[in-house]
C-alpha cells in the first residue's frame, strides 16, 4: 500500500475570483448571458435618460404660480409641490399649531430609531415608553383642547399626517390583535375558535372600502342619537380590524410551520400554554413570517389612501385635491403630483422592506437555507 | 416472575392496567410496570409496538384512557396544572432532539428553570454551565443549536432536561437519529447519568448500552409487554419465542 501524501493548498484559478470572476459568473457567463446583460444595460440607460431629463434638466423648481411651469419642453413642476408642501404634510391643520405635529413626529423618530437598532441600550424602558407614554402624548398634543392648547378637530387633519396616523396606528394594533386571532383560530375551545374564524373570514372577505364605508356611514345608525364619535377614529378602527384579519392568517401560517416537537419539548419541561407560546412558538413563528408581516404592513400603508372615500384627505387625497387649484393648472401638475406621492409612499414602504430584511438576517440562527436580500 | 425482580421500596413510577387507543386503534394493552428509585429500564421492540406511546404516557404527552399511573405515589390525571407539576420532575429526551432553534445553547438550558422553577438568571446560568460541563460541551454554550452536530445537540438536550433537576429521565430512542460516530458520545453521557443513580427509562436498540446499565429490559410488541427480564436472562435465555425472534433479527449482522 502506498504511503498517504498531503496535497498542498493551491490558489483558485484567477478568472474565477475577484471582480473578473464576479463579472464572468454573474453577467457574462455565456453568450446568452452576455447578450441579456447588454440589452438590460441599454434599457436602463434609456430609462435613466428620460427620468433625469424630466425630473431635473427640464424641471421647474421655483415659481409662485402656473406660469413658471408652462414651458416648451416637458419637465416636472416641482414648484407646485414646493408651494403646497405645508398642505401635503399637515392638511388644514392650523398653521400656528403645526409645531405640535412636528413635536410628535420628532418624538416618534426619537423613540422608534433606538427601538429598531438592536444594539441600542434600554430596550425595556424604550418599549414601555413607546407603548404607554407615546400614544397618549401624541393624542393630547395632536388633538389639543387640554392645557391651554387649541383644539384642532381631526376633520382638519390631512396629508402625510393622516397617512401616518392611520398607518402607524393600524400597524401597531393589527399585529397584537392578529396574534390573538391566530391563537384563537388554532384554539381547542370551539366558541373561541368559531368567533375568531368568523371575524377573520368576514373582514378578509370584504373590500376595505366597504369596511371604511360601513364604519363611517352604517355605524352611526346603530349608535344612539347624539353619540357621534370621531370619523378618523372610526376609520382607524376599520383599518385596524381589517389588517388584523390579514395579520392573523400570516401569523397562523408561521405557527403551522412550527414542528410538533417544539410544543412537546416545551410541555415536557413543564411550560404551560402561554409560556410556550410567548417563549417558544410565537418568536419562531413571527421570525418565519417576517416577510408576510411586512407585506401586510406595506399593504396597509398603501391602503390608507382609501380613506378618501369617507372624506378624509390623506397624502394622496390632498395632492389630488390640489389638482383642482386653478393657480397651478398646468399639463405637468398631475404627473408631478403623482410622482411625488409615489416617491413618498415608496420611501416608507422601501424602508420597511429593507428593515425587515435586516431583521431576518440578524435573527438567522444557522438553519435557514439562504440569506435574505 | 416480576415479583422477584422488583425491589421492595416504594415505586417511582407505577402503571396499572393501562390501556390507550388512538381512535379505534388499541395501541397500549394492559400495561403493568413498576419502576423504583434509581432503577434503569430499557424498552425495546419492533417499530410501532407502542414504546414511545408508553413512555409519553408517563409525562402525559399522551393521555391514557384506562388504568392508573402514579408518579412518586401521586396519581396523575389529564388536568392541566397537575400535568405541569409532574413534568417538572420528569425529564425527557427525544429522538429528534427538539432543541429550541431560536435560542442559544445556554438559553435552551436556562429557560425552564427560570420560567417554570422560578430561579434567578444567575443561578440558572450557573446550573446550565454545570450540566453542559457534565455532557462535555461547556465551550458551545453561546452557539445556536443549528450550528452543532447531532451528537452535540442531543447532549444539549440531555443537559437541558437535567437543568430542571428531574427525579426521572425518559429517553425516546436518543441515538436513532445520529450518525454512527456520534452515538457513543451520547451513550457515554447516559451511562454516566445511570451510574450517578438517576431513575431512567430508555427506549433504545443499543443492546450494548442495555447490557451495561439496564436493571431490567422490557420487550414490547403490538402494544403489550411481552417480556420483562434481567439483561443476562434477556439475551442468554429469553423466556418468549417472540423475543427470541426479535433478538435474532437485531443481531443478524
Ligand atoms: N398521534 C397518533 N395518532 C394515531 N396513531 C398514532 C399516533 N402516534 C402513534 N400512533 C400509532 O401508534 C402505534 C405505536 O406508535 P409508537 O408508540 O410511536 O411506536 P414505537 O415508538 O414503538 O415505534 C403506531 O402504529 C403508530 O402509527
Ligand atoms: Mg418511537
XYZ file of C-alpha atoms and ligand atoms in Angstrom:
654
model
C 0.000 0.000 0.000
C 1.450 3.395 -0.979
C 2.027 5.999 1.710
C -0.575 8.780 2.131
C 0.610 12.183 0.862
C -0.991 15.514 1.812
C -1.767 17.694 -1.262
C -0.591 21.271 -0.661
C -3.213 24.053 -0.812
C -3.403 25.890 -4.179
C -4.866 29.258 -5.224
C -8.177 29.176 -7.171
C -7.870 29.982 -10.922
C -7.514 33.765 -11.437
C -10.557 34.214 -13.683
C -12.926 32.651 -11.101
C -12.193 35.032 -8.211
C -12.248 38.790 -7.645
C -14.006 41.350 -9.844
C -13.228 39.490 -13.071
C -14.577 36.270 -11.599
C -17.719 38.034 -10.430
C -18.364 39.584 -13.876
C -17.750 36.283 -15.598
C -20.002 34.235 -13.350
C -22.808 36.773 -12.934
C -23.062 38.845 -16.104
C -21.061 37.251 -18.904
C -21.219 33.548 -18.068
C -22.262 32.547 -21.588
C -23.065 34.267 -24.928
C -26.726 34.335 -23.966
C -25.952 35.909 -20.567
C -23.722 38.486 -22.220
C -26.448 39.435 -24.732
C -29.058 39.777 -21.969
C -26.665 41.901 -19.922
C -26.102 44.264 -22.842
C -29.809 44.573 -23.647
C -30.579 45.279 -19.981
C -27.862 47.935 -19.804
C -29.286 49.622 -22.927
C -32.803 49.687 -21.433
C -31.560 51.051 -18.114
C -29.652 53.797 -19.933
C -32.764 54.877 -21.856
C -34.940 54.908 -18.765
C -32.455 56.960 -16.815
C -32.112 59.437 -19.654
C -35.876 60.076 -19.727
C -36.172 60.236 -15.935
C -33.276 62.614 -15.428
C -34.401 64.830 -18.301
C -37.938 65.098 -16.912
C -37.122 65.272 -13.233
C -34.050 67.519 -13.264
C -32.846 69.012 -16.531
C -36.214 70.258 -17.839
C -37.880 70.642 -14.448
C -39.101 73.850 -12.799
C -38.023 74.151 -9.206
C -39.432 77.503 -8.154
C -42.237 79.851 -9.028
C -45.374 81.275 -7.494
C -47.995 80.018 -9.946
C -48.671 78.017 -13.118
C -46.809 80.435 -15.342
C -43.455 79.126 -14.162
C -44.277 75.596 -15.271
C -45.643 76.395 -18.734
C -42.624 75.534 -20.869
C -41.877 74.130 -24.317
C -40.105 71.007 -23.130
C -41.781 68.592 -20.793
C -40.428 68.675 -17.265
C -41.605 68.245 -13.702
C -43.345 71.167 -11.991
C -41.651 70.875 -8.594
C -42.682 74.458 -7.851
C -46.229 73.135 -7.354
C -45.017 70.697 -4.693
C -42.963 73.420 -3.081
C -45.913 75.800 -2.875
C -48.278 73.192 -1.446
C -45.801 71.363 0.747
C -47.327 72.522 4.034
C -50.727 71.222 2.999
C -49.328 67.936 1.774
C -47.746 67.314 5.168
C -50.337 68.750 7.582
C -53.563 69.174 5.632
C -55.667 72.018 7.031
C -54.046 71.731 10.462
C -53.828 75.310 11.780
C -50.554 76.793 10.653
C -49.794 78.288 14.074
C -50.253 74.859 15.677
C -48.181 72.805 13.262
C -45.270 72.724 15.709
C -47.330 70.195 17.661
C -47.285 67.792 14.730
C -43.542 68.373 14.335
C -43.016 67.649 18.006
C -44.984 64.398 17.836
C -43.081 63.295 14.718
C -39.769 64.135 16.396
C -40.773 62.173 19.485
C -41.785 59.269 17.268
C -38.453 59.230 15.455
C -36.570 59.619 18.719
C -38.466 56.731 20.291
C -38.542 54.466 17.273
C -34.991 54.658 15.980
C -33.278 53.276 19.099
C -36.014 50.641 19.260
C -35.171 49.486 15.755
C -31.417 49.372 16.389
C -30.796 46.031 18.088
C -27.660 47.193 19.877
C -29.160 50.357 21.384
C -29.494 50.080 25.180
C -32.525 50.403 27.480
C -34.815 48.323 25.257
C -37.280 47.603 28.037
C -37.689 51.261 29.031
C -37.848 52.197 25.368
C -40.640 49.713 24.647
C -42.608 50.820 27.701
C -42.247 54.469 26.706
C -43.485 53.767 23.185
C -46.412 51.668 24.379
C -47.524 53.579 27.451
C -46.324 57.153 27.119
C -46.099 57.965 23.426
C -49.718 57.214 22.366
C -51.391 59.484 24.972
C -48.695 62.112 24.437
C -49.308 62.125 20.693
C -53.056 62.052 21.172
C -53.240 65.006 23.562
C -50.769 67.052 21.595
C -52.324 66.450 18.177
C -55.953 66.789 19.242
C -55.428 69.552 21.791
C -58.178 71.076 23.875
C -56.170 70.435 27.063
C -53.632 72.509 28.992
C -54.488 75.626 27.037
C -53.745 74.028 23.681
C -56.205 74.975 20.972
C -58.298 72.054 19.797
C -57.641 71.018 16.212
C -60.572 68.901 15.013
C -59.486 65.734 13.190
C -61.550 66.892 10.225
C -58.817 69.477 9.648
C -56.016 66.939 9.706
C -54.692 65.857 6.361
C -51.809 64.906 4.147
C -48.900 62.865 5.412
C -50.148 63.395 8.973
C -53.327 61.415 8.297
C -51.438 58.819 6.298
C -49.003 58.255 9.158
C -51.624 58.332 11.915
C -53.729 55.746 10.128
C -50.773 53.597 9.058
C -48.899 53.636 12.361
C -51.985 53.010 14.468
C -53.013 50.226 12.125
C -49.549 48.672 12.180
C -49.143 48.955 15.931
C -52.543 47.478 16.736
C -53.054 44.939 13.967
C -50.030 42.827 14.900
C -51.011 42.082 18.511
C -54.656 41.710 17.512
C -53.672 39.418 14.643
C -51.572 37.291 17.007
C -54.529 36.845 19.355
C -56.838 35.999 16.450
C -54.341 33.456 15.113
C -54.061 31.805 18.528
C -57.840 31.843 18.819
C -58.271 30.209 15.454
C -55.945 27.394 16.496
C -57.600 27.034 19.887
C -59.283 23.826 21.049
C -62.124 25.830 22.548
C -64.968 25.682 19.995
C -66.546 29.046 20.843
C -63.285 30.996 20.801
C -62.338 29.243 17.608
C -65.587 29.977 15.775
C -65.560 33.613 16.870
C -62.045 34.054 15.513
C -62.752 32.185 12.294
C -65.901 34.258 11.824
C -64.111 37.537 12.439
C -61.200 36.702 10.143
C -63.340 35.418 7.304
C -65.735 38.355 7.426
C -63.057 41.053 7.430
C -60.860 39.265 4.930
C -63.777 38.612 2.636
C -64.902 42.199 2.092
C -63.071 45.106 0.430
C -61.503 47.680 2.751
C -63.640 50.367 1.145
C -66.739 48.545 2.363
C -65.338 48.334 5.874
C -64.480 52.046 5.866
C -67.831 52.963 4.418
C -69.671 50.902 6.990
C -67.547 52.309 9.798
C -68.341 55.809 8.625
C -71.935 55.591 7.400
C -73.530 52.495 8.888
C -72.049 52.539 12.389
C -73.644 55.870 13.396
C -77.044 54.424 12.505
C -76.617 51.804 15.237
C -75.463 54.295 17.828
C -77.974 56.231 19.934
C -78.727 59.778 18.790
C -76.202 62.349 19.859
C -73.443 59.783 20.306
C -71.130 60.596 17.487
C -67.617 59.522 17.623
C -64.869 60.872 15.521
C -64.662 59.986 11.848
C -60.901 59.480 11.967
C -61.287 57.206 14.982
C -63.886 55.096 13.180
C -61.586 54.887 10.242
C -58.697 53.782 12.484
C -60.840 51.032 13.943
C -61.905 49.887 10.484
C -58.354 49.794 9.134
C -57.036 48.035 12.247
C -59.676 45.297 12.228
C -59.222 44.801 8.502
C -55.447 44.372 8.696
C -55.706 42.294 11.857
C -57.659 39.719 9.870
C -54.865 39.507 7.296
C -52.233 39.530 10.015
C -53.956 36.665 11.806
C -53.611 34.460 8.757
C -49.968 35.413 8.260
C -49.178 34.610 11.886
C -51.158 31.381 11.728
C -49.074 30.359 8.735
C -45.980 30.790 10.891
C -47.464 28.777 13.728
C -48.370 25.949 11.352
C -44.714 25.740 10.367
C -43.547 25.064 13.933
C -42.747 21.388 14.383
C -44.805 19.431 16.899
C -41.572 18.534 18.658
C -41.228 22.151 19.797
C -44.556 22.012 21.632
C -43.677 18.625 23.071
C -40.255 19.701 24.273
C -41.781 22.754 25.927
C -44.535 20.682 27.517
C -42.020 18.088 28.723
C -40.165 20.873 30.538
C -43.328 21.873 32.350
C -44.121 25.040 30.398
C -47.826 25.839 30.103
C -49.677 27.153 27.056
C -48.981 30.874 27.478
C -45.315 30.456 28.339
C -44.830 28.024 25.484
C -46.499 30.477 23.135
C -44.629 33.547 24.358
C -41.191 31.982 24.681
C -41.029 29.133 22.192
C -43.546 29.025 19.396
C -44.554 32.647 18.754
C -40.998 34.035 18.484
C -40.148 31.336 15.956
C -43.414 31.745 14.057
C -43.041 35.523 13.845
C -39.476 35.185 12.640
C -40.541 32.827 9.871
C -43.287 35.164 8.694
C -41.405 38.469 8.852
C -41.766 38.827 5.055
C -45.511 38.199 5.319
C -45.943 40.598 8.228
C -44.081 43.370 6.429
C -46.048 42.589 3.298
C -49.233 43.234 5.266
C -47.768 46.419 6.777
C -46.871 47.710 3.329
C -50.319 46.815 2.026
C -51.868 48.663 4.942
C -49.648 51.688 4.399
C -50.799 51.992 0.810
C -54.416 51.181 1.645
C -54.541 54.312 3.787
C -55.174 56.121 0.501
C -58.682 54.637 0.569
C -59.713 56.854 3.486
C -60.507 59.426 0.812
C -63.723 57.519 0.235
C -65.093 58.669 3.595
C -63.902 62.223 3.233
C -60.505 62.131 4.929
C -57.644 63.647 2.990
C -54.525 61.544 3.264
C -51.323 62.398 1.395
C -52.583 61.207 -1.978
C -56.032 62.619 -1.356
C -54.769 66.101 -0.598
C -52.435 66.071 -3.601
C -55.328 65.145 -5.855
C -57.483 67.765 -4.192
C -54.902 70.416 -5.096
C -55.071 69.491 -8.779
C -58.305 71.468 -8.816
C -56.478 74.653 -7.843
C -56.622 76.900 -10.946
C -53.439 78.784 -9.982
C -51.458 75.619 -10.620
C -53.324 74.117 -13.560
C -50.592 73.046 -15.987
C -50.140 69.921 -18.118
C -47.377 68.811 -15.726
C -49.178 69.312 -12.398
C -50.923 65.943 -12.317
C -47.949 63.878 -13.237
C -45.663 65.788 -10.860
C -48.129 65.352 -8.019
C -48.479 61.635 -8.639
C -44.731 61.148 -8.946
C -44.274 62.975 -5.657
C -46.958 60.871 -3.955
C -45.448 57.696 -5.377
C -41.981 58.706 -4.191
C -43.216 59.448 -0.665
C -45.077 56.152 -0.382
C -42.162 54.280 -1.885
C -39.683 55.716 0.628
C -41.732 54.499 3.578
C -42.511 51.100 2.085
C -38.958 50.514 0.913
C -37.643 51.443 4.356
C -39.947 48.845 5.923
C -38.834 46.278 3.407
C -35.117 46.873 3.995
C -35.572 46.833 7.733
C -37.393 43.521 7.587
C -34.564 42.011 5.575
C -32.055 43.331 8.080
C -34.036 41.716 10.903
C -34.381 38.427 9.025
C -30.641 38.160 8.615
C -29.983 39.290 12.143
C -32.318 36.695 13.606
C -30.839 33.907 11.476
C -29.500 31.141 13.680
C -27.877 28.785 11.234
C -30.727 26.638 9.965
C -32.019 28.927 7.190
C -31.386 27.950 3.602
C -30.444 31.356 2.251
C -29.668 34.911 3.313
C -32.466 37.403 2.780
C -31.614 40.031 0.154
C -41.531 -13.538 37.708
C -41.716 -9.747 38.074
C -42.129 -10.061 41.845
C -38.590 -11.278 42.351
C -37.235 -8.594 40.024
C -38.888 -5.611 41.699
C -37.019 -4.289 44.736
C -39.232 -3.795 47.782
C -39.016 0.029 48.189
C -41.932 2.164 47.013
C -42.162 2.719 43.247
C -41.231 5.987 41.495
C -43.486 5.079 38.614
C -46.311 2.653 38.721
C -48.583 1.800 35.817
C -51.509 -0.482 36.470
C -53.639 -1.997 33.702
C -53.013 0.995 31.450
C -54.844 0.988 28.133
C -54.774 3.539 25.358
C -56.406 3.895 21.976
C -55.663 6.194 19.043
C -59.213 6.451 17.728
C -60.152 2.806 17.395
C -56.561 1.571 17.313
C -55.682 -0.158 20.606
C -52.085 0.997 20.996
C -51.348 0.079 24.654
C -52.858 -3.059 26.128
C -52.965 -3.844 29.863
C -49.603 -2.279 30.642
C -48.302 -3.009 34.146
C -44.975 -1.532 35.098
C -43.233 -0.582 38.336
C -40.012 1.376 38.441
C -38.303 2.036 41.759
C -35.906 4.831 42.573
C -32.565 4.536 40.818
C -33.692 1.770 38.503
C -32.726 1.786 34.839
C -35.216 0.256 32.458
C -34.575 -0.339 28.771
C -37.572 -0.778 26.492
C -37.141 -2.347 23.091
C -39.376 -3.836 20.465
C -40.290 -3.514 16.812
C -41.276 -0.188 15.316
C -44.898 0.703 16.011
C -45.153 -1.559 19.051
C -46.103 1.354 21.323
C -42.773 2.061 23.076
C -42.922 5.819 22.534
C -46.576 5.955 23.448
C -45.860 4.123 26.687
C -43.164 6.481 27.916
C -45.096 9.524 26.661
C -47.968 8.444 28.906
C -45.634 8.747 31.879
C -45.284 12.517 31.426
C -48.732 12.753 29.826
C -47.650 13.924 26.403
C -50.211 11.249 25.567
C -53.243 10.648 27.733
C -54.292 7.097 28.600
C -57.942 6.175 28.727
C -57.943 3.281 31.174
C -55.868 2.248 34.154
C -53.811 4.181 36.680
C -50.430 5.849 36.515
C -48.747 7.104 39.678
C -45.563 9.161 39.822
C -43.878 9.138 43.217
C -47.122 7.942 44.742
C -49.217 10.736 43.221
C -51.895 9.609 40.788
C -51.814 11.616 37.561
C -54.792 12.937 35.694
C -55.029 14.857 32.433
C -55.765 18.004 34.454
C -53.531 20.757 33.072
C -51.950 22.086 36.273
C -51.389 18.563 37.545
C -49.510 17.669 34.396
C -47.249 20.685 34.572
C -46.253 19.788 38.138
C -45.383 16.244 37.127
C -43.447 17.293 34.053
C -41.104 19.388 36.184
C -39.862 16.215 37.823
C -39.802 14.050 34.710
C -37.185 14.973 32.119
C -37.490 13.781 28.540
C -35.029 13.407 25.682
C -36.416 12.969 22.179
C -35.167 11.196 19.091
C -35.175 14.460 17.140
C -33.553 16.499 19.974
C -36.268 19.201 19.738
C -33.954 21.972 20.892
C -35.315 25.499 20.585
C -33.564 26.762 17.442
C -34.068 30.467 18.174
C -32.195 30.325 21.466
C -28.558 29.761 22.269
C -27.494 26.538 23.922
C -27.274 28.339 27.248
C -30.746 29.858 26.859
C -32.146 26.429 25.984
C -30.834 25.235 29.334
C -31.852 28.213 31.486
C -35.341 28.748 30.061
C -37.352 26.196 32.020
C -35.519 26.566 35.353
C -36.240 30.309 35.174
C -39.796 30.246 33.891
C -41.039 27.023 35.468
C -38.996 26.674 38.661
C -38.699 30.446 39.128
C -34.995 30.520 39.943
C -32.899 33.607 39.190
C -30.951 34.113 35.996
C -27.507 33.925 37.592
C -28.360 30.710 39.395
C -29.921 29.241 36.234
C -26.810 30.022 34.200
C -24.557 28.523 36.818
C -26.613 25.363 36.782
C -26.699 25.285 32.977
C -22.918 25.591 32.740
C -22.539 22.837 35.297
C -24.631 20.414 33.273
C -23.108 21.482 29.948
C -19.789 20.620 31.540
C -21.143 17.242 32.514
C -22.260 16.465 28.974
C -18.829 17.728 27.865
C -19.782 20.761 25.756
C -19.135 23.733 28.062
C -17.493 25.655 25.208
C -20.608 25.572 22.981
C -22.830 27.499 25.393
C -23.199 30.585 23.198
C -23.804 28.808 19.904
C -27.182 28.126 18.393
C -28.425 24.535 18.057
C -28.270 24.819 14.261
C -24.503 25.237 14.490
C -23.916 21.971 16.382
C -23.541 18.372 15.253
C -26.326 15.897 16.006
C -24.404 14.316 18.850
C -23.724 17.698 20.414
C -27.372 18.697 20.018
C -28.540 15.560 21.765
C -26.129 16.196 24.622
C -27.512 19.730 24.935
C -30.998 18.214 25.046
C -29.867 15.972 27.915
C -28.324 18.940 29.735
C -31.493 20.955 29.172
C -33.583 18.242 30.795
C -31.112 17.827 33.675
C -31.199 21.551 34.448
C -34.709 21.030 35.779
C -33.161 18.565 38.238
C -35.710 15.873 37.423
C -36.230 12.761 39.531
C -36.874 10.609 36.470
C -35.405 10.749 32.959
C -37.189 9.369 29.908
C -35.237 8.726 26.701
C -37.077 8.005 23.449
C -34.558 6.484 21.024
C -31.990 9.192 21.786
C -29.395 7.830 19.365
C -31.587 6.689 16.465
C -31.212 9.925 14.509
C -27.436 10.092 14.937
C -24.565 9.156 12.663
C -22.714 6.114 13.964
C -19.654 8.036 15.127
C -21.809 10.240 17.363
C -23.776 7.514 19.080
C -21.012 6.740 21.540
C -20.653 10.303 22.838
C -24.342 10.359 23.721
C -24.355 6.870 25.223
C -21.309 7.733 27.348
C -23.231 10.630 28.871
C -26.216 8.364 29.514
C -24.037 5.713 31.156
C -22.563 8.335 33.474
C -26.022 9.544 34.358
C -27.054 5.971 35.124
C -24.006 5.465 37.333
C -24.977 8.581 39.285
C -28.166 6.837 40.304
C -30.748 8.580 38.067
C -34.018 6.727 37.591
C -34.137 6.137 33.840
C -36.436 4.638 31.254
C -34.782 4.356 27.853
C -36.363 3.265 24.630
C -33.336 2.135 22.646
C -31.981 -0.590 20.437
C -28.403 -0.061 21.626
C -28.051 -3.509 23.107
C -24.528 -2.850 24.401
C -25.944 0.010 26.469
C -28.826 -2.167 27.652
C -26.452 -4.928 28.746
C -24.222 -2.447 30.570
C -26.696 -0.316 32.529
C -30.180 -1.848 32.479
C -31.597 -3.400 35.615
C -34.447 -4.747 33.534
C -35.186 -4.961 29.848
C -38.749 -4.790 28.625
C -39.687 -6.166 25.260
C -42.878 -4.838 23.670
C -44.868 -5.985 20.702
C -48.295 -4.891 19.456
C -48.946 -2.652 22.444
C -48.161 -5.304 25.029
C -45.270 -6.004 27.345
C -44.200 -9.389 26.036
C -41.239 -9.957 28.289
C -39.644 -8.246 31.278
C -36.318 -9.701 32.278
C -32.808 -9.107 33.592
C -30.278 -8.308 30.856
C -28.421 -11.593 31.264
C -31.579 -13.673 31.066
C -32.984 -11.485 28.305
C -30.042 -12.017 25.978
C -28.928 -15.521 27.009
C -32.201 -17.148 27.741
C -35.268 -15.191 26.637
C -38.487 -16.584 28.030
C -40.592 -15.837 24.986
C -40.417 -17.089 21.438
C -41.298 -13.604 20.090
C -38.319 -12.110 21.977
C -36.012 -14.738 20.504
C -37.140 -13.866 17.001
C -36.662 -10.120 17.627
C -33.171 -10.639 19.062
C -32.149 -12.828 16.165
C -33.245 -10.039 13.806
C -31.236 -7.379 15.632
C -28.115 -9.488 15.907
C -28.274 -10.796 12.351
C -25.430 -8.606 11.180
N -50.830 10.572 17.406
C -51.110 9.367 16.880
N -52.287 9.159 16.261
C -52.588 7.940 15.733
N -51.765 6.870 15.766
C -50.573 7.019 16.359
C -50.189 8.265 16.943
N -48.945 8.123 17.460
C -48.586 6.839 17.217
N -49.559 6.176 16.564
C -49.533 4.781 16.174
O -49.404 4.015 17.347
C -48.521 2.947 17.151
C -47.414 2.963 18.187
O -46.625 4.108 17.991
P -45.321 4.372 18.814
O -45.650 4.338 20.255
O -44.727 5.616 18.287
O -44.438 3.112 18.449
P -42.877 2.887 18.621
O -42.318 4.013 19.391
O -42.787 1.575 19.339
O -42.301 2.773 17.247
C -48.002 3.047 15.730
O -48.743 2.145 14.925
C -48.311 4.447 15.343
O -48.604 4.544 13.976
Mg -40.930 5.538 18.830
